[in-house]
Structures are given as C-alpha cells and as structure tokens.
Coordinates of C-alpha atoms and ligand atoms in Angstrom, one line a residue:
X1 CA 192.7 -10.8 -54.7
X2 CA 190.8 -13.8 -56.0
X3 CA 187.7 -15.7 -54.9
X4 CA 188.3 -17.9 -51.9
X5 CA 188.1 -21.7 -52.4
X6 CA 186.0 -22.6 -49.3
X7 CA 182.7 -21.2 -48.3
X8 CA 182.9 -18.9 -45.2
X9 CA 179.8 -19.1 -43.0
X10 CA 178.5 -15.9 -41.6
X11 CA 178.6 -17.3 -38.0
X12 CA 180.3 -20.2 -36.2
X13 CA 180.9 -20.9 -32.5
X14 CA 184.4 -21.1 -30.9
X15 CA 184.6 -24.5 -29.4
X16 CA 188.0 -25.3 -27.8
X17 CA 189.4 -28.0 -25.6
X18 CA 188.2 -26.3 -22.4
X19 CA 184.6 -26.4 -23.7
X20 CA 184.9 -30.1 -24.6
X21 CA 186.3 -30.8 -21.1
X22 CA 183.4 -28.9 -19.5
X23 CA 180.8 -31.0 -21.3
X24 CA 182.7 -34.3 -20.7
X25 CA 182.9 -33.4 -17.0
X26 CA 179.1 -33.1 -16.9
X27 CA 178.7 -36.4 -18.7
X28 CA 181.1 -38.2 -16.4
X29 CA 179.5 -36.7 -13.3
X30 CA 176.4 -38.8 -13.8
X31 CA 174.1 -35.8 -13.5
X32 CA 173.2 -34.6 -17.0
X33 CA 169.8 -32.8 -16.4
X34 CA 169.5 -29.5 -14.4
X35 CA 171.8 -29.8 -11.4
X36 CA 174.9 -28.4 -9.8
X37 CA 176.5 -27.1 -13.0
X38 CA 173.4 -25.3 -14.1
X39 CA 173.1 -23.7 -10.7
X40 CA 176.8 -22.7 -10.8
X41 CA 176.3 -21.2 -14.3
X42 CA 173.3 -19.2 -13.0
X43 CA 175.3 -17.9 -10.1
X44 CA 178.3 -16.9 -12.2
X45 CA 176.2 -15.3 -14.9
X46 CA 174.2 -13.3 -12.4
X47 CA 177.5 -12.1 -10.8
X48 CA 179.0 -11.3 -14.2
X49 CA 176.1 -9.1 -15.3
X50 CA 175.6 -7.6 -11.8
X51 CA 172.1 -9.0 -11.2
X52 CA 170.8 -10.6 -8.0
X53 CA 169.2 -13.6 -9.7
X54 CA 169.5 -15.7 -12.8
X55 CA 167.5 -18.7 -14.2
X56 CA 169.2 -20.8 -16.9
X57 CA 166.7 -21.9 -19.5
X58 CA 166.4 -23.9 -22.7
X59 CA 166.4 -20.7 -24.9
X60 CA 166.1 -16.9 -24.9
X61 CA 162.6 -17.5 -26.3
X62 CA 161.7 -19.4 -23.0
X63 CA 163.3 -16.6 -21.0
X64 CA 161.2 -13.9 -22.8
X65 CA 158.0 -16.0 -22.5
X66 CA 158.4 -16.9 -18.8
X67 CA 159.2 -13.3 -17.9
X68 CA 156.0 -12.1 -19.5
X69 CA 153.9 -14.8 -17.9
X70 CA 155.6 -14.2 -14.5
X71 CA 154.8 -10.4 -14.9
X72 CA 151.1 -11.3 -15.3
X73 CA 150.9 -10.2 -19.0
X74 CA 148.0 -11.9 -20.7
X75 CA 144.7 -11.6 -22.6
X76 CA 143.7 -8.0 -23.4
X77 CA 147.1 -6.5 -22.7
X78 CA 149.4 -4.8 -25.2
X79 CA 153.2 -5.1 -25.3
X80 CA 155.4 -2.6 -27.2
X81 CA 158.4 -3.9 -29.2
X82 CA 160.3 -3.3 -32.4
X83 CA 159.5 -4.8 -35.8
X84 CA 163.2 -5.1 -36.5
X85 CA 163.8 -8.3 -34.4
X86 CA 163.6 -12.0 -34.6
X87 CA 160.2 -13.5 -34.4
X88 CA 160.4 -14.8 -30.9
X89 CA 160.5 -11.3 -29.4
X90 CA 156.9 -10.8 -30.5
X91 CA 155.7 -14.5 -30.8
X92 CA 156.0 -14.8 -27.1
X93 CA 153.7 -11.9 -26.5
X94 CA 151.0 -13.7 -28.6
X95 CA 151.6 -16.9 -26.6
X96 CA 150.6 -15.1 -23.4
X97 CA 147.3 -13.9 -25.1
X98 CA 148.5 -10.3 -25.4
X99 CA 149.0 -8.2 -28.5
X100 CA 152.4 -7.1 -29.8
X101 CA 152.4 -3.4 -30.8
X102 CA 155.3 -2.2 -32.9
X103 CA 157.2 1.0 -32.6
X104 CA 159.4 2.1 -35.5
X105 CA 163.2 2.1 -35.2
X106 CA 166.0 4.5 -35.1
X107 CA 167.6 4.6 -38.6
X108 CA 171.2 4.5 -37.3
X109 CA 171.2 1.9 -34.4
X110 CA 168.1 0.1 -35.8
X111 CA 166.9 -0.2 -32.1
X112 CA 163.4 0.8 -31.1
X113 CA 163.1 4.6 -31.5
X114 CA 162.5 5.7 -27.9
X115 CA 161.1 9.1 -29.1
X116 CA 158.2 7.2 -30.8
X117 CA 157.3 5.0 -27.9
X118 CA 154.8 7.4 -26.1
X119 CA 152.6 7.6 -29.3
X120 CA 151.9 3.9 -29.1
X121 CA 151.0 3.7 -25.4
X122 CA 147.3 3.0 -24.7
X123 CA 145.3 2.1 -21.6
X124 CA 146.1 -1.6 -22.4
X125 CA 149.9 -1.2 -22.6
X126 CA 151.5 -3.3 -19.9
X127 CA 155.1 -3.9 -21.0
X128 CA 157.8 -3.0 -23.4
X129 CA 160.5 -5.3 -24.9
X130 CA 163.5 -3.3 -26.1
X131 CA 165.8 -5.4 -28.2
X132 CA 169.5 -4.6 -28.3
X133 CA 170.1 -5.2 -31.9
X134 CA 173.4 -6.7 -33.0
X135 CA 174.7 -5.9 -29.4
X136 CA 174.2 -2.1 -29.5
X137 CA 172.2 -1.0 -26.4
X138 CA 168.9 0.7 -26.7
X139 CA 168.5 4.2 -25.1
X140 CA 167.7 2.6 -21.7
X141 CA 167.4 5.8 -19.6
X142 CA 164.6 7.1 -21.8
X143 CA 162.9 3.8 -21.9
X144 CA 163.1 3.3 -18.2
X145 CA 161.7 6.9 -17.6
X146 CA 158.7 6.2 -20.0
X147 CA 158.1 2.8 -18.2
X148 CA 158.1 4.5 -14.8
X149 CA 155.7 7.2 -16.0
X150 CA 153.3 4.6 -17.4
X151 CA 153.8 1.7 -15.0
X152 CA 155.2 -0.6 -17.7
X153 CA 157.2 -3.8 -17.2
X154 CA 160.5 -3.6 -19.0
X155 CA 161.8 -6.9 -20.5
X156 CA 165.1 -6.5 -22.3
X157 CA 165.7 -8.8 -25.2
X158 CA 169.4 -9.2 -24.8
X159 CA 169.8 -12.2 -27.2
X160 CA 172.6 -10.2 -28.9
X161 CA 173.8 -8.4 -25.8
X162 CA 176.0 -10.6 -23.6
X163 CA 178.9 -8.1 -22.9
X164 CA 177.0 -5.0 -24.0
X165 CA 177.2 -2.0 -21.7
X166 CA 174.9 1.0 -21.5
X167 CA 176.6 4.0 -19.9
X168 CA 179.3 1.8 -18.4
X169 CA 176.8 -0.8 -16.9
X170 CA 176.5 -4.3 -18.3
X171 CA 173.1 -5.2 -19.7
X172 CA 171.4 -7.6 -17.3
X173 CA 170.1 -5.5 -14.4
X174 CA 168.5 -2.3 -15.9
X175 CA 165.0 -3.5 -16.9
X176 CA 162.7 -5.6 -14.7
X177 CA 164.0 -8.7 -16.4
X178 CA 166.6 -9.4 -19.1
X179 CA 166.6 -12.4 -21.5
X180 CA 169.9 -13.7 -23.0
X181 CA 170.4 -16.3 -25.8
X182 CA 173.2 -18.9 -25.9
X183 CA 172.1 -20.2 -29.3
X184 CA 174.9 -21.7 -31.5
X185 CA 175.7 -18.4 -33.3
X186 CA 175.7 -16.1 -30.2
X187 CA 178.7 -14.5 -28.4
X188 CA 178.4 -17.2 -25.7
X189 CA 177.0 -20.5 -26.7
X190 CA 175.5 -23.6 -25.1
X191 CA 174.1 -25.0 -28.4
X192 CA 170.6 -24.0 -27.5
X193 CA 170.0 -22.1 -24.3
X194 CA 169.2 -18.9 -22.6
X195 CA 169.1 -17.1 -19.3
X196 CA 166.9 -14.6 -17.6
X197 CA 168.4 -12.2 -15.0
X198 CA 166.5 -9.9 -12.6
X199 CA 166.8 -8.1 -9.3
X200 CA 163.2 -8.9 -8.4
X201 CA 163.0 -11.8 -6.0
X202 CA 159.3 -12.5 -6.5
X203 CA 159.7 -12.5 -10.3
X204 CA 162.8 -14.8 -10.0
X205 CA 160.9 -17.3 -7.9
X206 CA 158.0 -17.4 -10.3
X207 CA 160.2 -17.9 -13.3
X208 CA 162.2 -20.6 -11.6
X209 CA 159.2 -22.5 -10.5
X210 CA 157.4 -22.2 -13.9
X211 CA 160.5 -23.4 -15.8
X212 CA 160.0 -26.8 -14.3
X213 CA 156.3 -27.6 -14.5
X214 CA 155.4 -25.2 -11.7
X215 CA 156.8 -27.7 -9.2
X216 CA 157.9 -26.6 -5.7
X217 CA 161.0 -28.7 -5.9
X218 CA 163.2 -29.3 -9.0
X219 CA 164.8 -32.7 -9.8
X220 CA 168.0 -31.8 -7.9
X221 CA 166.1 -31.0 -4.8
X222 CA 164.2 -34.3 -5.0
X223 CA 166.7 -36.9 -6.2
X224 CA 170.0 -35.7 -4.7
X225 CA 171.0 -37.2 -1.4
X226 CA 169.7 -34.3 0.7
X227 CA 166.5 -34.1 -1.4
X228 CA 162.9 -35.2 -0.6
X229 CA 160.4 -37.0 -2.8
X230 CA 157.6 -34.6 -2.0
X231 CA 156.6 -31.7 -4.3
X232 CA 153.6 -29.6 -5.0
X233 CA 152.4 -28.0 -8.3
X234 CA 152.1 -24.3 -7.6
X235 CA 151.1 -23.3 -11.1
X236 CA 150.6 -25.0 -14.5
X237 CA 154.2 -24.4 -15.5
X238 CA 156.4 -25.3 -18.5
X239 CA 159.5 -27.4 -19.1
X240 CA 162.0 -24.8 -20.1
X241 CA 165.0 -25.5 -17.9
X242 CA 168.7 -25.8 -18.9
X243 CA 170.6 -29.1 -18.5
X244 CA 174.0 -29.7 -16.9
X245 CA 175.5 -30.7 -20.3
X246 CA 174.6 -27.3 -21.7
X247 CA 175.8 -25.6 -18.5
X248 CA 179.2 -27.4 -18.7
X249 CA 179.7 -25.6 -22.0
X250 CA 178.2 -22.3 -20.7
X251 CA 180.7 -22.2 -17.8
X252 CA 183.7 -22.6 -20.0
X253 CA 182.4 -20.1 -22.5
X254 CA 181.7 -17.5 -19.8
X255 CA 185.2 -17.9 -18.4
X256 CA 186.7 -16.9 -21.8
X257 CA 184.1 -14.3 -22.8
X258 CA 186.5 -11.4 -22.6
X259 CA 189.1 -13.1 -24.8
X260 CA 186.4 -14.0 -27.4
X261 CA 185.2 -10.4 -27.4
X262 CA 188.7 -9.2 -27.9
X263 CA 188.8 -11.4 -31.0
X264 CA 185.6 -10.0 -32.3
X265 CA 186.8 -6.4 -31.7
X266 CA 190.0 -7.0 -33.8
X267 CA 187.8 -8.1 -36.7
X268 CA 185.5 -5.1 -36.2
X269 CA 188.4 -2.7 -36.1
X270 CA 189.6 -4.0 -39.5
X271 CA 186.1 -3.9 -41.0
X272 CA 185.4 -0.4 -39.7
X273 CA 188.8 0.9 -41.1
X274 CA 188.3 -0.7 -44.5
X275 CA 184.5 -0.3 -45.1
X276 CA 184.6 3.2 -43.6
X277 CA 186.5 4.3 -46.7
X278 CA 183.7 3.1 -49.0
X279 CA 181.0 5.8 -49.7
X280 CA 178.8 3.0 -51.0
X281 CA 178.5 1.6 -47.5
X282 CA 177.2 2.9 -44.2
X283 CA 179.1 1.2 -41.4
X284 CA 177.7 0.3 -37.9
X285 CA 178.1 2.8 -35.1
X286 CA 179.0 2.6 -31.4
X287 CA 177.4 5.6 -29.8
X288 CA 179.1 7.3 -26.9
X289 CA 176.9 5.7 -24.3
X290 CA 177.5 2.2 -25.6
X291 CA 179.9 -0.7 -25.4
X292 CA 178.9 -2.8 -28.4
X293 CA 179.0 -6.6 -28.0
X294 CA 179.5 -6.9 -31.8
X295 CA 177.3 -10.0 -32.0
X296 CA 176.5 -9.0 -35.6
X297 CA 178.3 -6.7 -38.1
X298 CA 175.5 -5.2 -40.1
X299 CA 176.4 -2.9 -43.0
X300 CA 173.8 -0.7 -44.8
X301 CA 174.2 -0.3 -48.6
X302 CA 173.9 3.2 -49.9
X303 CA 171.7 2.0 -52.8
X304 CA 171.8 5.4 -54.6
X305 CA 175.5 4.9 -55.1
X306 CA 175.2 1.3 -56.4
X307 CA 173.7 -0.2 -59.6
X308 CA 172.6 -3.4 -57.7
X309 CA 170.1 -4.1 -54.9
X310 CA 170.7 -5.8 -51.6
X311 CA 169.6 -9.2 -52.9
X312 CA 172.1 -9.1 -55.8
X313 CA 174.8 -7.9 -53.4
X314 CA 174.2 -11.0 -51.3
X315 CA 174.2 -13.3 -54.4
X316 CA 177.5 -11.8 -55.5
X317 CA 179.0 -12.4 -52.1
X318 CA 177.8 -16.0 -52.3
X319 CA 179.6 -16.3 -55.6
X320 CA 182.7 -15.1 -53.8
X321 CA 182.1 -17.9 -51.2
X322 CA 181.2 -15.5 -48.5
X323 CA 178.2 -16.3 -46.3
X324 CA 175.9 -13.5 -45.1
X325 CA 172.5 -13.1 -43.4
X326 CA 169.9 -10.4 -43.0
X327 CA 168.9 -9.2 -39.5
X328 CA 166.0 -8.9 -39.8
X329 CA 163.1 -9.1 -42.1
X330 CA 160.8 -6.7 -40.1
X331 CA 158.0 -8.6 -38.4
X332 CA 155.2 -6.6 -39.9
X333 CA 156.2 -7.8 -43.4
X334 CA 155.8 -11.5 -42.4
X335 CA 152.4 -13.1 -43.5
X336 CA 151.2 -13.8 -40.0
X337 CA 151.8 -10.3 -38.6
X338 CA 150.7 -8.6 -41.9
X339 CA 147.5 -10.6 -42.1
X340 CA 146.6 -10.8 -38.4
X341 CA 147.1 -7.1 -37.6
X342 CA 146.6 -5.7 -41.1
X343 CA 150.0 -4.1 -41.3
X344 CA 151.3 -2.4 -44.5
X345 CA 155.0 -2.1 -45.3
X346 CA 154.8 1.7 -44.9
X347 CA 153.4 1.5 -41.4
X348 CA 157.0 1.3 -40.1
X349 CA 158.8 3.3 -42.8
X350 CA 162.2 3.4 -41.2
X351 CA 162.3 -0.4 -40.6
X352 CA 161.0 -0.9 -44.1
X353 CA 163.7 1.3 -45.8
X354 CA 166.5 0.1 -43.6
X355 CA 165.6 -3.5 -44.3
X356 CA 166.2 -3.0 -48.0
X357 CA 169.8 -1.9 -47.3
X358 CA 171.1 -4.3 -44.6
X359 CA 173.5 -7.2 -44.9
X360 CA 175.2 -9.0 -42.0
X361 CA 178.8 -9.9 -42.8
X362 CA 180.7 -12.8 -41.2
X363 CA 181.9 -12.0 -37.7
X364 CA 183.1 -14.5 -35.1
X365 CA 186.2 -15.2 -33.1
X366 CA 187.1 -18.3 -35.1
X367 CA 187.7 -16.2 -38.3
X368 CA 191.3 -16.1 -39.4
X369 CA 193.1 -13.0 -40.6
X370 CA 192.8 -14.4 -44.1
X371 CA 189.0 -14.9 -43.7
X372 CA 188.7 -11.2 -42.7
X373 CA 190.9 -10.1 -45.7
X374 CA 188.8 -12.3 -48.0
X375 CA 185.5 -10.6 -46.8
X376 CA 187.0 -7.1 -47.3
X377 CA 188.4 -8.0 -50.7
X378 CA 185.2 -9.6 -51.9
X379 CA 183.1 -6.6 -50.8
X380 CA 185.6 -4.2 -52.5
X381 CA 185.5 -6.2 -55.8
X382 CA 181.6 -6.2 -55.8
X383 CA 181.5 -2.5 -55.1
X384 CA 184.1 -1.6 -57.8
X385 CA 182.0 -3.5 -60.4
X386 CA 178.6 -2.1 -59.2
X387 CA 179.4 1.5 -58.6
X388 CA 176.9 3.9 -60.1
Ligands
LIG1 C1 166.7 -10.6 -31.1 C2 166.4 -12.1 -30.7 N1 165.6 -12.4 -29.7 C3 165.4 -13.6 -29.4 C4 166.0 -14.7 -30.0 C5 165.7 -16.1 -29.6 O1 166.8 -16.8 -29.1 P1 166.7 -18.3 -28.8 O2 167.0 -19.0 -30.1 O3 167.8 -18.6 -27.8 O4 165.4 -18.6 -28.3 C6 166.9 -14.4 -31.0 C7 167.5 -15.5 -31.7 O5 168.3 -15.4 -32.6 C8 167.1 -13.1 -31.4 O6 167.9 -12.8 -32.4

C-alpha cells in the first residue's frame, strides 16, 4: 500500500496489432480520404446499433451540428438540453442560430431530468438533446413521449453511449438522430471521429450531402473507376466527413467492442465492490432499464463525511500518481453561457450541487489489475486521512 511510481492517466485508448493493421491497410490501399473503408464502417455501425442509416464524420460535434441543421433548426428556435455535458452539445445549437435552453439534471444518473422538461417548453422549442452521461441511458420513453406531444426533434448525444442499452435496445435508433464520438478517450476510438445514425432516409441524405460541401457526389463517386466528374452543389455544406485512415481503425475497434466492454466491466465490478463499502462515497448506478457502457466511472463525494473538498481530493489523488477528470463543469457556470444568458449558479441547483462532488476515476481496458488496485488503495488512503 504505497504510492505508485508512474502516473496513471484517467483514460487511454486500447490500440493493438489489429488496429495498426487496419490503418496500415488503408494507407497501403492508396485511398486515404473517405472511400470504401468509411462506407463499410458506416454500414457495420448501422447494423450494430440497429439503425437503417449511418454517416461517419470527423467528430461527434459535427454529427450533432449537421443533425440540427438537417432538421431545419435555426434562428429563433430553442433547443432543450442539459447543463451537465460537454460544451459541444450546446455550442452546436448556437452555431445554428438557435438558443440552448437548459433543464436541470437527475441527482442520481446526472442525466437530464425528464420530469422537468415540460416546464421549459415554449412555442419556440423545436428540439431536445438528451445526453447519455458516462454511458448511462436517459429515460428515453418519457423523452420520446414529450417529444411526440410537442412535435420536437430528438437528437441523442451518445458521445459516451456506444454499447449503451435502454430497455434492452442499443442506443442508436430511438431518437430521430443519434450522434456518437470516437474521440481518443472513448469506448471505440478513431483518434478524432464520430457517427450519426438515423432511420429517417431524408435526414440521412441531407446529413450525407452536407458533410461534404453539399455536393451531389462525394470524392469516391467522382474519382473511382465507376465515377463521374460531374457534381452539383445542393446546399452550402460543410467539410465534416471521416477518412479511410480513421475508418480502418474504427472497423477493428468495432470488431472487438464486446471484448473491450468486458474489460471495462471487470474494472467496474471491482470498483463497485470496493467503493461501495465506503460511506464517504456515492458510487454510480445502473438502473434496471439500463445497460451502462461505463465510458466514465464517476464517483460523488459525500462531503459531509469528509474534511476535504473535491479539489483537494483530486490534488491528493495526483500526489498518489492517479489521474482524474471532472465530467462536467456545468455549462451555465462557464463565462460565455453565464454572461450571454445571464445564468446564476443556483438556476440549476442539482447540477450545481452534484458538480461540487464529482470525480471521474481512471477506467479503460488497458488498465492492469495492479492499476485498479492502485486506484482503490489511493482512494482508501485519502479517505482514511480525511474522514470527518
Ligand atoms: C457529452 C459529449 N458530447 C459531445 C462530445 C464531442 O465529441 P467530439 O470530440 O467527438 O466532437 C463530447 C466529447 O467528449 C462529449 O463528452
């Protein structure tokens, strides 16, 4: 029980020989932009989540943005989302010209509180972006019912939710569109990268066309042997597509997703057993309707039982060579959102109070048994010394 020698980051990707081979294969093929590998990745990913269509993109942020634009969200509209998320969930709303309107969170799952959504609906509300925080699904039945009643577009932010199930169904085909992230720390990585899935053919076609400048034909359909030089600009689109180098990695990662999730689950089982015994901590839950993707392992400190605050807890873990993070600093506390919309910390009291208690501990397949033991021991030591 002593401080580990090397720093343990809070997240790392699992890159193995099959991943390297997948990328090398793209490089050797001579086609490194969007081409056959990206299209295969789209098809396999759509099949995996059980959606009709998928468009592979440069990020989840692009997936969120293009979905809103394709849904016609813009100037004068309001979009409901949670303050407890990464900036891109709300930044993209602003990029369309619409206004993000926050709904406070559930204190246990930290997802948007579906019981508080109705209070925030106005005549301008056009869409809702539920975010499946840490990989725990939102209450989708309730959200879909509210959306149906009020004619709202549902865009799921599933940046953390590859592998998440809601009532036995994989996230990816419940809302009108679902946006996934394959950023370096996610459960499935392509370095940077994302995917949007949908069952709506019209939405799919709009997103696909807008992801490459609004062109009627992408590069593969122009430069490949069977292609044609002619194209038309159908809308002033963006340049948000994925490349075959990234898709080479995405395909190998998707093929071993189940195994990587099994590795995450083993670590979580150990954490839950150990941290569950400590009254100074509140451990994350997996509600009966959920299969958690365990993208993040977020503990909440019971501050009334500790003599230190969250910031000091993180500092002490750092002294123990354990990396951590905080997911998230609620958006209404950031200068831009605070000053632009005049938010006060107490406007979202649950998000505010939960924020002061949360710490994300290291969780990723690459962690060794010893790494996991080191995290548990370090947390135990800090708590023993800081018990009230
Ligand atoms: C909840 C959430 N939404 C969206 C994103 C954006 O993902 P990307 O980096 O792929 O654009 C992130 C990134 O971490 C996230 O945590």
